[in-house]
mmCIF file of C-alpha atoms and ligand atoms in Angstrom:
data_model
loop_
_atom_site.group_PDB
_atom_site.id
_atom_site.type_symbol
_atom_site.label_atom_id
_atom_site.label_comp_id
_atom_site.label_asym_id
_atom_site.label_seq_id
_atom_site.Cartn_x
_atom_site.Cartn_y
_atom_site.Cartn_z
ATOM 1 C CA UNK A 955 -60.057 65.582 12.906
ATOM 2 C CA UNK A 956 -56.861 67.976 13.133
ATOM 3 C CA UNK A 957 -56.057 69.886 16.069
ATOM 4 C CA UNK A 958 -57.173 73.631 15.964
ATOM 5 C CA UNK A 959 -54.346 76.006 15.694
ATOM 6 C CA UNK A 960 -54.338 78.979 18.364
ATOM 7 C CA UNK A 961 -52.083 82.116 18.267
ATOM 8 C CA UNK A 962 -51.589 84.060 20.522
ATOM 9 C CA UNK A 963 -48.649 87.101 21.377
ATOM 10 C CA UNK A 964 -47.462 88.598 24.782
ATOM 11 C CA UNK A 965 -45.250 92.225 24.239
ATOM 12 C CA UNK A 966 -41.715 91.824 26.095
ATOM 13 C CA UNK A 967 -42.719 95.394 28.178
ATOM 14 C CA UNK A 968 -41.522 94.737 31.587
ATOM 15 C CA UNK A 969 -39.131 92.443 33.542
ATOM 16 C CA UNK A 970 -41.399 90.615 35.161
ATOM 17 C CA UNK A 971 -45.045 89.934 34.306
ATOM 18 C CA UNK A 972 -47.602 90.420 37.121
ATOM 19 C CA UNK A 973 -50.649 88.474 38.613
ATOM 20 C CA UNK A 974 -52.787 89.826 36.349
ATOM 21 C CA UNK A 975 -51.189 88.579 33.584
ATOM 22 C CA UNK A 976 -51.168 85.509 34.830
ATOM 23 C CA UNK A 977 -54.866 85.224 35.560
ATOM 24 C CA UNK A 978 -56.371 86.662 32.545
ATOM 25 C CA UNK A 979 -54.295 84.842 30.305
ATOM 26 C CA UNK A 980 -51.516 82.041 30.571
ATOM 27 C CA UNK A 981 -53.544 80.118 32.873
ATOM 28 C CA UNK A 982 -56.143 79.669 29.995
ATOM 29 C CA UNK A 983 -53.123 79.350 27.523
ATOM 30 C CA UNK A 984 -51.573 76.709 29.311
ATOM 31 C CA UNK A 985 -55.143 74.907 29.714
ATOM 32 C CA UNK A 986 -55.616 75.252 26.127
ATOM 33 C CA UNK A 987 -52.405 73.420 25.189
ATOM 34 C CA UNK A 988 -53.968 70.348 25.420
ATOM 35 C CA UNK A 989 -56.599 70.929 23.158
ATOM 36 C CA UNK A 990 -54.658 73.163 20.358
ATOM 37 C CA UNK A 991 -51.740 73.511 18.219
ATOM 38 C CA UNK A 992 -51.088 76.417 20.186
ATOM 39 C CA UNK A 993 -48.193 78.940 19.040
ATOM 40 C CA UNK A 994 -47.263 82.114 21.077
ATOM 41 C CA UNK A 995 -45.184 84.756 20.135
ATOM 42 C CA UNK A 996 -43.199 87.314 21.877
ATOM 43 C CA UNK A 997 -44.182 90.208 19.817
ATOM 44 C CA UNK A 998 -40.834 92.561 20.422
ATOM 45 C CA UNK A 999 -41.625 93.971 16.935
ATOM 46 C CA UNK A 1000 -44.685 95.195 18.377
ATOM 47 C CA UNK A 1001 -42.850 96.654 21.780
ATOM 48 C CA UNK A 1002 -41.068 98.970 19.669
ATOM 49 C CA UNK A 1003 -43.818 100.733 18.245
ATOM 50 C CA UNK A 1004 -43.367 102.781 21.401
ATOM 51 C CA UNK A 1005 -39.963 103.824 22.552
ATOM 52 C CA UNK A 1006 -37.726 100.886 24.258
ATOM 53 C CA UNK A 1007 -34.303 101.054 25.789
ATOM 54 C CA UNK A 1008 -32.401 99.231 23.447
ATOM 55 C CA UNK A 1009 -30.167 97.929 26.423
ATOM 56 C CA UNK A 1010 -33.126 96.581 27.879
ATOM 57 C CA UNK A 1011 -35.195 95.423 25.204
ATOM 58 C CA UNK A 1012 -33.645 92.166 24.659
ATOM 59 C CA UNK A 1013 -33.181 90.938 27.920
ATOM 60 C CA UNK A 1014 -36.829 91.572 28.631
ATOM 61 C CA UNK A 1015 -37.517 89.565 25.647
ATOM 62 C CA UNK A 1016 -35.611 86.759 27.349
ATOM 63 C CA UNK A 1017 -37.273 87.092 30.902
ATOM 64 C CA UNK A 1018 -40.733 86.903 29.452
ATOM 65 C CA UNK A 1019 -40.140 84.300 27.439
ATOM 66 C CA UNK A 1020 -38.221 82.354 30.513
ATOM 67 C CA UNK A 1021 -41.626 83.015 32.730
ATOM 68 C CA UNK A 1022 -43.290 81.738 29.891
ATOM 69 C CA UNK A 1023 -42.032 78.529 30.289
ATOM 70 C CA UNK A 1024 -42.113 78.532 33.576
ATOM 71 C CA UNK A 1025 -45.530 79.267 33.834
ATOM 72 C CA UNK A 1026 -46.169 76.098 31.984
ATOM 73 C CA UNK A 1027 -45.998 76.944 28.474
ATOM 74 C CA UNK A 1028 -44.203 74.057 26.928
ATOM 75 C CA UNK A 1029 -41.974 74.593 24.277
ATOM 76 C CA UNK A 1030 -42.091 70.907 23.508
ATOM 77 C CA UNK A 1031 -45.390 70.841 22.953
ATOM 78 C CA UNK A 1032 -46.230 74.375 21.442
ATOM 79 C CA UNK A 1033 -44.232 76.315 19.292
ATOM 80 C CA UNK A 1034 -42.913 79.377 21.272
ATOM 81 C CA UNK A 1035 -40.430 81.965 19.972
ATOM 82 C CA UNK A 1036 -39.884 85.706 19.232
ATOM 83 C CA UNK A 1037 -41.326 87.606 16.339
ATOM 84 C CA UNK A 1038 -38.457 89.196 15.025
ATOM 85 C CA UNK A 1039 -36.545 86.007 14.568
ATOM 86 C CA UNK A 1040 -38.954 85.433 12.215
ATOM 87 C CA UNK A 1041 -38.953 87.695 8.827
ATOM 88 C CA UNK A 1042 -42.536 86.419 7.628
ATOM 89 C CA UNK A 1043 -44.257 88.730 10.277
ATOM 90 C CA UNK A 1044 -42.837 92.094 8.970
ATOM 91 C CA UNK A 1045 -42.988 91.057 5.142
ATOM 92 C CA UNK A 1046 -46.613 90.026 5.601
ATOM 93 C CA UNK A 1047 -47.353 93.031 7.558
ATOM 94 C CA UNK A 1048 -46.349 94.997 4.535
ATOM 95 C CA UNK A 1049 -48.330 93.568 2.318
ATOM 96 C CA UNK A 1050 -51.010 93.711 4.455
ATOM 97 C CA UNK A 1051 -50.624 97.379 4.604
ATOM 98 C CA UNK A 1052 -51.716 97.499 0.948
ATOM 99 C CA UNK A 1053 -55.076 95.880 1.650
ATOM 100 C CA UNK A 1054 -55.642 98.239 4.668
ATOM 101 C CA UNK A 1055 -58.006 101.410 4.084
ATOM 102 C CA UNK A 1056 -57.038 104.659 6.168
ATOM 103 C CA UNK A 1057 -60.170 104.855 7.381
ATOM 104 C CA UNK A 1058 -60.373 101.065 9.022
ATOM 105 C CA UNK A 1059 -56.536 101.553 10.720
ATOM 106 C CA UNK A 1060 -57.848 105.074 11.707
ATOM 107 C CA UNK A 1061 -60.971 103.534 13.950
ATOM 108 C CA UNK A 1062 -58.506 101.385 16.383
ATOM 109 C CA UNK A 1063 -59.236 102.624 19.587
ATOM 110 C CA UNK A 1064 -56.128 101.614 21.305
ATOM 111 C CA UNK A 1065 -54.063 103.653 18.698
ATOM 112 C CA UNK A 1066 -56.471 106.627 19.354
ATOM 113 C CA UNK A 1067 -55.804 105.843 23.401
ATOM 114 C CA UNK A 1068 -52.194 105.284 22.607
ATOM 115 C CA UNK A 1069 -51.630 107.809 20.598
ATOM 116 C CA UNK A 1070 -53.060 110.753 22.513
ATOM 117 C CA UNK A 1071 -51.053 109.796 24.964
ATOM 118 C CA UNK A 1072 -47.871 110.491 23.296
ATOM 119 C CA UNK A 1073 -49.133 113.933 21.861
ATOM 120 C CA UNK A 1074 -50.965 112.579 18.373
ATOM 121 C CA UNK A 1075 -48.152 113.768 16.081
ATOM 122 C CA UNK A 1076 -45.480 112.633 17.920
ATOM 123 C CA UNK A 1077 -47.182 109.024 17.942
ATOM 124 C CA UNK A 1078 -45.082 106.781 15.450
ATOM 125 C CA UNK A 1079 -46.163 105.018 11.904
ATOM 126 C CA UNK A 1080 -45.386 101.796 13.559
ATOM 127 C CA UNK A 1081 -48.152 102.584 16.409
ATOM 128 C CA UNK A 1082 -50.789 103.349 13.559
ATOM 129 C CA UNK A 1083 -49.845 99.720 11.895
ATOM 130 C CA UNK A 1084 -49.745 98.385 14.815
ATOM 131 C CA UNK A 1085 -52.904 96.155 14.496
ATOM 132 C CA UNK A 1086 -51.804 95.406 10.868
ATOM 133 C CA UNK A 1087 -48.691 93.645 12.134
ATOM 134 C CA UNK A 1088 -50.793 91.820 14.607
ATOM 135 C CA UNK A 1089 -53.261 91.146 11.576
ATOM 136 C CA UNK A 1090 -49.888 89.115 9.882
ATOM 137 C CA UNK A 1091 -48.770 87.128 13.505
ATOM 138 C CA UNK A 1092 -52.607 85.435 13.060
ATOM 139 C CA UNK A 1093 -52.722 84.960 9.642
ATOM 140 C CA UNK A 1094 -49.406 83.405 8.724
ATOM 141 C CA UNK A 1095 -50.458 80.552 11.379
ATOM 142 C CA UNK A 1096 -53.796 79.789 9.694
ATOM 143 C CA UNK A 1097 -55.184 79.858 13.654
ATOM 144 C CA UNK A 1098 -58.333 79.374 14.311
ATOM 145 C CA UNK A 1099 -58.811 80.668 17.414
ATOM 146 C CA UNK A 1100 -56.846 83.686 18.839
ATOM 147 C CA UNK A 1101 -57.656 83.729 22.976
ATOM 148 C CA UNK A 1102 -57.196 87.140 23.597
ATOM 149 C CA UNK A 1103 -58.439 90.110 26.451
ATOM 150 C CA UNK A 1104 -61.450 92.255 25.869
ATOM 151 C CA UNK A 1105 -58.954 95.073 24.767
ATOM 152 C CA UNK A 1106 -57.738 93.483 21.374
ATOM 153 C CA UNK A 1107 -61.407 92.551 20.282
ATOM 154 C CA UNK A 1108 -61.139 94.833 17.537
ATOM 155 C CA UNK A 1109 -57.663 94.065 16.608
ATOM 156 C CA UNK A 1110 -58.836 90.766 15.788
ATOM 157 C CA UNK A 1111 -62.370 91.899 14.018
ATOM 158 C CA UNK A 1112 -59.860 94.223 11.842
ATOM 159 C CA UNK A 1113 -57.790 90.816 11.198
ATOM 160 C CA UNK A 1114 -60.892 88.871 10.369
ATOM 161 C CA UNK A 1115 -61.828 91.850 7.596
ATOM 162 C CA UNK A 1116 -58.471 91.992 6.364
ATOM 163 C CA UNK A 1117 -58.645 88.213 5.360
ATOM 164 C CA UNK A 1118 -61.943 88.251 4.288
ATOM 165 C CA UNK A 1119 -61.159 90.824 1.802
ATOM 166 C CA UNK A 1120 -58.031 89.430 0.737
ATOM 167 C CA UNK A 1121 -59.532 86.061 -0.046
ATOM 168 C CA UNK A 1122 -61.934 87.773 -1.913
ATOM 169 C CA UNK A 1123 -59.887 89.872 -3.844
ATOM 170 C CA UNK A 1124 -57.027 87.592 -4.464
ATOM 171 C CA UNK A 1125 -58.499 83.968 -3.839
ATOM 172 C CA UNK A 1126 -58.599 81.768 -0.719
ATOM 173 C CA UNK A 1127 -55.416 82.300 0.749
ATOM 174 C CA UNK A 1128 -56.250 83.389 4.503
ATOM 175 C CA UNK A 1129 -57.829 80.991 7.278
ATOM 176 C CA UNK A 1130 -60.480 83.321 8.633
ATOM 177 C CA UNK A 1131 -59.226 83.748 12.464
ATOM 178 C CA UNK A 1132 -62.481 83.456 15.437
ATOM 179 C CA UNK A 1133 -61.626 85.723 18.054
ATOM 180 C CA UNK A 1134 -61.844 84.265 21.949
ATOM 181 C CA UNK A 1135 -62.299 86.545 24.797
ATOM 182 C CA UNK A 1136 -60.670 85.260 27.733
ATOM 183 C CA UNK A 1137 -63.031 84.459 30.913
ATOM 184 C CA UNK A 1138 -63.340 87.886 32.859
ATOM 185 C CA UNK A 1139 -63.761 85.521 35.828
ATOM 186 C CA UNK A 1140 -60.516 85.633 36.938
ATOM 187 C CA UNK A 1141 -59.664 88.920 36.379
ATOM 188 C CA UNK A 1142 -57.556 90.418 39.268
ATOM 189 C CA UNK A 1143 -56.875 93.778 40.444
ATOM 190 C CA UNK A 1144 -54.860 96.231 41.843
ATOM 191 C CA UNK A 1145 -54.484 95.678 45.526
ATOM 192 C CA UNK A 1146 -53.679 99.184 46.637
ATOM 193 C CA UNK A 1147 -56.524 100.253 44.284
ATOM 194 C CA UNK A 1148 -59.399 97.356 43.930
ATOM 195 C CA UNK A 1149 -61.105 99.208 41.709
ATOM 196 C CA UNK A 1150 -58.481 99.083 38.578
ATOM 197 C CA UNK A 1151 -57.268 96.013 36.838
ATOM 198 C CA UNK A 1152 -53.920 94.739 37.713
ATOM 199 C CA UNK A 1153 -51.519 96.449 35.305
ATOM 200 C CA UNK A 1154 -48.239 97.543 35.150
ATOM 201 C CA UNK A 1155 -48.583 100.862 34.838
ATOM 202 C CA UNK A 1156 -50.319 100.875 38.441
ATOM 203 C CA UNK A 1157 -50.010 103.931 40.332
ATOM 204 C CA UNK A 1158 -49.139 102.092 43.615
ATOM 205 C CA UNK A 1159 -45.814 99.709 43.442
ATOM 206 C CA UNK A 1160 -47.245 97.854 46.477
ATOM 207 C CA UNK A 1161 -50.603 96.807 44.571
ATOM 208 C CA UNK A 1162 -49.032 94.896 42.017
ATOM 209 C CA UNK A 1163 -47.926 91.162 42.459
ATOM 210 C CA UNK A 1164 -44.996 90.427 39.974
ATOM 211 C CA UNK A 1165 -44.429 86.833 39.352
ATOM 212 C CA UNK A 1166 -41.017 87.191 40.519
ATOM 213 C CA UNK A 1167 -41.420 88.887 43.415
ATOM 214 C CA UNK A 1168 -39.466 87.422 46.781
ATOM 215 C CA UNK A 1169 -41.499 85.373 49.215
ATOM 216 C CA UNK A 1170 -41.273 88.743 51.774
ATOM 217 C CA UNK A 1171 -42.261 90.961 49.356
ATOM 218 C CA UNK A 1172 -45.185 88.767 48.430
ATOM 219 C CA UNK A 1173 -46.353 88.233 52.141
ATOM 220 C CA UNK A 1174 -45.988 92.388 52.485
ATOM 221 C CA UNK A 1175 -48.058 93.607 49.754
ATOM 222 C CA UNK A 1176 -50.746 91.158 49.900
ATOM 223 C CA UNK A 1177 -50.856 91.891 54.275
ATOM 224 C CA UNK A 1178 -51.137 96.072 53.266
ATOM 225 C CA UNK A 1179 -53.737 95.208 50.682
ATOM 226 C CA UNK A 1180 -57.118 97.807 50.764
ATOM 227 C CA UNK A 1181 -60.141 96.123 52.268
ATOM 228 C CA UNK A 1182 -63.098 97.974 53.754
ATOM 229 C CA UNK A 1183 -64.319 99.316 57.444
ATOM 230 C CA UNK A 1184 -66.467 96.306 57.975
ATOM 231 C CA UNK A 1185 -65.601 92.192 58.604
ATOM 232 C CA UNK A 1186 -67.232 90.236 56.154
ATOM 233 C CA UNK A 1187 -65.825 88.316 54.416
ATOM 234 C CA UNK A 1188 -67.913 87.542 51.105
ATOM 235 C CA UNK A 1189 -67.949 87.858 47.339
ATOM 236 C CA UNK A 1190 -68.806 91.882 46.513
ATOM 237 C CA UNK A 1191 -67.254 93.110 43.463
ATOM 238 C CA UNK A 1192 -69.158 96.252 43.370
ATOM 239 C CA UNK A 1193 -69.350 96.853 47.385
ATOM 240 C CA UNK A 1194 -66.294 95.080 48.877
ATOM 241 C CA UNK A 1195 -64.000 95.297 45.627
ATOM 242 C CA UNK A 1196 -60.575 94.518 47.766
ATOM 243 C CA UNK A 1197 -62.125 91.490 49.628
ATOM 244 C CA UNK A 1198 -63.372 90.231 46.704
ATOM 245 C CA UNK A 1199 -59.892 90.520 45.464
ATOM 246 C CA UNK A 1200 -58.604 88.423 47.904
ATOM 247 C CA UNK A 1201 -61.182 85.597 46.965
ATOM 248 C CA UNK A 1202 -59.916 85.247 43.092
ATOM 249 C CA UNK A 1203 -56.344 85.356 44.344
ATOM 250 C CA UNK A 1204 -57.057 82.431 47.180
ATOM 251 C CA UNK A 1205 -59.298 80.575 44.659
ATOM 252 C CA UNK A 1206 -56.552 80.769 42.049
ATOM 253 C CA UNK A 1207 -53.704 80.002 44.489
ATOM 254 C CA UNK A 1208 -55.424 77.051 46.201
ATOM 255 C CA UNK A 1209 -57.573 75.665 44.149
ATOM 256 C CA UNK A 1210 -60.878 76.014 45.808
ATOM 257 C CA UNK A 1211 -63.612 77.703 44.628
ATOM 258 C CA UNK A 1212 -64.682 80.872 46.200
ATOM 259 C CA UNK A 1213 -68.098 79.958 47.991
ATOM 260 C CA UNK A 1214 -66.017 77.258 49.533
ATOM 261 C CA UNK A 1215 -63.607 79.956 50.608
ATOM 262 C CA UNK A 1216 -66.191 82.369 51.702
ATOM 263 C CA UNK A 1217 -67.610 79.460 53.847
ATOM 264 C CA UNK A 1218 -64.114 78.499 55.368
ATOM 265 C CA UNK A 1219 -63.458 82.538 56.367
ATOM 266 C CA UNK A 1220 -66.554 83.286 57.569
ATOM 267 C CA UNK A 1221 -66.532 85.063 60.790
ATOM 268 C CA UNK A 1222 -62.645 85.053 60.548
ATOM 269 C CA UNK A 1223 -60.964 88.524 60.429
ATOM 270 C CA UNK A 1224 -59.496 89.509 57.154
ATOM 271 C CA UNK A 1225 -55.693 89.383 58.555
ATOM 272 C CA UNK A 1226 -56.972 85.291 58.573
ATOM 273 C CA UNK A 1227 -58.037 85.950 55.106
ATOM 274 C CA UNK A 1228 -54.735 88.075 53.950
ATOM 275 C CA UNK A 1229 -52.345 85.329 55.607
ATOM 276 C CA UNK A 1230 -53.887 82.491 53.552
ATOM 277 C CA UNK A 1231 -53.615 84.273 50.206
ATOM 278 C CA UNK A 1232 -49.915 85.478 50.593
ATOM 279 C CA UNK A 1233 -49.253 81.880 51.404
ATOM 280 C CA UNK A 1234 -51.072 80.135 49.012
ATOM 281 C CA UNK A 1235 -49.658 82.585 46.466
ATOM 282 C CA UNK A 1236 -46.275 82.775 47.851
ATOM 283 C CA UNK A 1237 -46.836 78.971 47.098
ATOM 284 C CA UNK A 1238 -47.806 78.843 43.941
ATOM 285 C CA UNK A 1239 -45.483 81.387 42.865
ATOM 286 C CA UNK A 1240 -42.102 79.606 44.293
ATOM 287 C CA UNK A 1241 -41.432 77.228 41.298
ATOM 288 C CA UNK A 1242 -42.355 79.654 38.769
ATOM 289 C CA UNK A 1243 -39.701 82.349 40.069
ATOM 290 C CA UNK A 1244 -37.181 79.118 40.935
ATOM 291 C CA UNK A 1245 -37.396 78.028 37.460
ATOM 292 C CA UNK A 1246 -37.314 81.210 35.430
ATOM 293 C CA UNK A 1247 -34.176 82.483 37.285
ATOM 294 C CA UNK A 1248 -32.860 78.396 35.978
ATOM 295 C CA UNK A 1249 -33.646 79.158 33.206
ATOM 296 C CA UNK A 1250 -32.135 82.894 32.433
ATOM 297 C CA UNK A 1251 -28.737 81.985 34.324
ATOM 298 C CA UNK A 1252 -28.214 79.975 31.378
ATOM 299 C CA UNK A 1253 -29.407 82.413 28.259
ATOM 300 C CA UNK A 1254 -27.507 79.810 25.846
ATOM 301 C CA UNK A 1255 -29.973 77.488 26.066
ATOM 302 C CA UNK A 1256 -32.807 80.156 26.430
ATOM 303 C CA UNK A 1257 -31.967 81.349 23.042
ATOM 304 C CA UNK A 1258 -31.780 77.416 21.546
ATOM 305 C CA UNK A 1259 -34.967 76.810 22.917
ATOM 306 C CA UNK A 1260 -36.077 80.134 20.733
ATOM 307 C CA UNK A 1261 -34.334 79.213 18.349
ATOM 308 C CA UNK A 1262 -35.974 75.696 18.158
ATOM 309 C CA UNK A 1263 -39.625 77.391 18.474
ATOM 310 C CA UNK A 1264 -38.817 80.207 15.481
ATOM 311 C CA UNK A 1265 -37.426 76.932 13.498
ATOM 312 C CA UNK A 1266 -41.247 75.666 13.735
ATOM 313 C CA UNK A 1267 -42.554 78.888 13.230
ATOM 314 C CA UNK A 1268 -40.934 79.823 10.287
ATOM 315 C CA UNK A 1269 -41.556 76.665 8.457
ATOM 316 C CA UNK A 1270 -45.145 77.362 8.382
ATOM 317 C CA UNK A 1271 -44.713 81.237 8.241
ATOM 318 C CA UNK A 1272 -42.778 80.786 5.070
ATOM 319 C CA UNK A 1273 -45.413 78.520 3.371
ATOM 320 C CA UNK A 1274 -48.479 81.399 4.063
ATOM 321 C CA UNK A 1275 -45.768 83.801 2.804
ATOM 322 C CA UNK A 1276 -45.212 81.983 -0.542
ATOM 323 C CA UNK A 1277 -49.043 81.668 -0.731
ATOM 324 C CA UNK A 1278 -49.376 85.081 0.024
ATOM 325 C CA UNK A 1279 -46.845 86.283 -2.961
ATOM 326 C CA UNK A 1280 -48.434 84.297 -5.598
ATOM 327 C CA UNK A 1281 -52.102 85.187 -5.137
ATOM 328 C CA UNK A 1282 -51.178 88.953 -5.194
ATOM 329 C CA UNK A 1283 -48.782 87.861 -8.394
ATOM 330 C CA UNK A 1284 -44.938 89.207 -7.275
ATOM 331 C CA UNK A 1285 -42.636 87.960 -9.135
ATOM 332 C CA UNK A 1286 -41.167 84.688 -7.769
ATOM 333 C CA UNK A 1287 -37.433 84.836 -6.994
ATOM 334 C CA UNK A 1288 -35.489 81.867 -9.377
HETATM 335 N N1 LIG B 877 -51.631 93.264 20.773
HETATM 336 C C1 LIG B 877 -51.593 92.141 21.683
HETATM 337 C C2 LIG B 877 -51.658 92.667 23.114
HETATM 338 O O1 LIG B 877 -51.220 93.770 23.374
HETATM 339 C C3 LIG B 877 -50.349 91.316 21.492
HETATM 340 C C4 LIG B 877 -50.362 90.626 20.189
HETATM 341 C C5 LIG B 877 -49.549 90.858 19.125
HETATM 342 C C6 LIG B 877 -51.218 89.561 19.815
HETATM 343 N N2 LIG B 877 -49.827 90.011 18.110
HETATM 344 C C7 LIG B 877 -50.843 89.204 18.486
HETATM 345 C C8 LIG B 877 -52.268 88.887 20.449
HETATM 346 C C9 LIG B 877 -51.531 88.224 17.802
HETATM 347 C C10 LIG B 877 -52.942 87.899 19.753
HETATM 348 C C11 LIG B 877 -52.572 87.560 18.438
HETATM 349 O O2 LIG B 877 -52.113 91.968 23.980
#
């Protein structure tokens, strides 16, 4: 039996990624290591479908890719490097493109989201292809099995059509990608605001945990988090949304599961609660910051160990590609 092939992508959009991040996906990517062929991709191709400092953009390409690895993606093992180092994605895209109706690209909801936004006419060509590009990341890999949030379900339904109509109209060319939702268990939210997801774009800068946040920093957000009048600590999404917060972050940072923690707590006041989750975080956290700043104070070898991963990449990229040229019958190059 081979080893399934996963794909997955992470954008380069901020220096550092947060908790959220964290829980909803590269725990479950690093898990799944094991068990796949597992290939991720820093999709800066896709960042710039939305404006982008240019001064910026690269080093934030680094950065993520540094927490990456020290998160526990290993580039050893999997094959890890950035889309643009690899010309497959954007020549695939294209062709892609041409097997695309206007109608199918138009029902995206995240480009209608994204797009309004921006002021619809202002909103770029490269937003509208958007899922197009991501359609060519999957399908150059032959994956199986793209783990993914809730939000890029149709992204990867609009990949699976794509294919399906290719193969038919130009012959079995395209592994036919399942899409995996990532466990919603573990999803973690804002701790100014309990009642929003953990996201960057957070109204509150004290309800977001960034991976590389100091030790102090840590301790001081996660001590001013929102709770509720009463003492209880239990397990209340709906009525007790910021102690229930606390529970996924301890269970995640410790270990334990949270009717163990619930047990352990109960009675105790929530300052108990909020000291044991900024340690246990501030814990788990420590190596992760440690090694990514390692690992960007020497970008050299950052960009070799790209390098090495976009090696890998390509090699298979570039076979799909060739595939990809013949079945649609361009001309090949002597
Ligand atoms: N659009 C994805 C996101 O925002 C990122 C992405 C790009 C991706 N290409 C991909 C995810 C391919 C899975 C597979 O999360």
């Amino acid at each position: 039996m081979t080893t399934p092939r996963l794909f997955s992508g992470m954008q380069p959009s901020a220096d550092s990624l947060h908790f959220g991040n964290y829980a909803g996906a590269l725990i479950q990517w690093i898990e799944m290591q094991s068990t796949h062929d597992a290939v991720f991709c820093v999709v800066d191709l896709h960042a710039i479908t939305v404006p982008q400092d240019p001064q910026a953009l690269a080093a934030t390409t680094r950065k993520t890719a540094a927490q990456y690895i020290a998160c526990g993606i290993d580039p050893q093992k999997s094959t890890l490097f950035v889309q643009s180092h690899v010309p497959a994605h954007s020549e695939l895209a294209w062709i892609l493109n041409t097997v695309t109706s206007f109608g199918e690209a138009s029902r995206m909801t995240q480009f209608k989201d994204k797009s309004q936004k921006q002021g619809s006419d202002n909103a770029t060509v490269g937003l509208f292809t958007y899922p197009i590009l991501q359609a060519a990341d999957i399908l150059l890999y032959d994956a199986t099995v793209v783990p993914v949030g809730e939000d890029q379900r149709q992204h990867i339904e609009l990949t699976r059509n794509i294919s399906e109509r290719f193969n038919q109209r130009f012959g079995d060319t395209f592994v036919v990608p399942e899409v995996k939702i990532m466990d919603a268990a573990a999803k973690i939210y804002d701790l100014q605001n309990p009642e929003s997801k953990m996201s960057k774009s957070g109204e509150s800068p004290q309800g977001i945990l960034w991976l590389l946040d100091e030790p102090a920093v840590i301790t001081k957000k996660v001590k001013s988090a929102v709770t509720d009048t009463d003492t209880d600590i239990r397990f209340d999404a709906e009525n007790k949304p910021g102690v229930s917060n606390l529970l996924t972050l301890a269970s995640l940072a410790t270990g334990k599961s949270v009717p163990a923690l619930e047990k352990e707590f109960q009675g105790s006041g929530y300052g108990n609660l909020k000291s044991t989750v900024a340690e246990a975080v501030v814990e788990l956290l420590e190596p992760i910051r440690t090694t990514t700043h390692e690992l960007l104070a020497d970008p050299a070898e950052l960009d070799r160990i790209l390098a090495a991963g976009a090696s890998k990449a390509e090699a298979i990229a570039d076979t799909t590609l060739a595939k990809v040229h013949e079945a649609v019958g361009l001309l090949p190059r002597a």
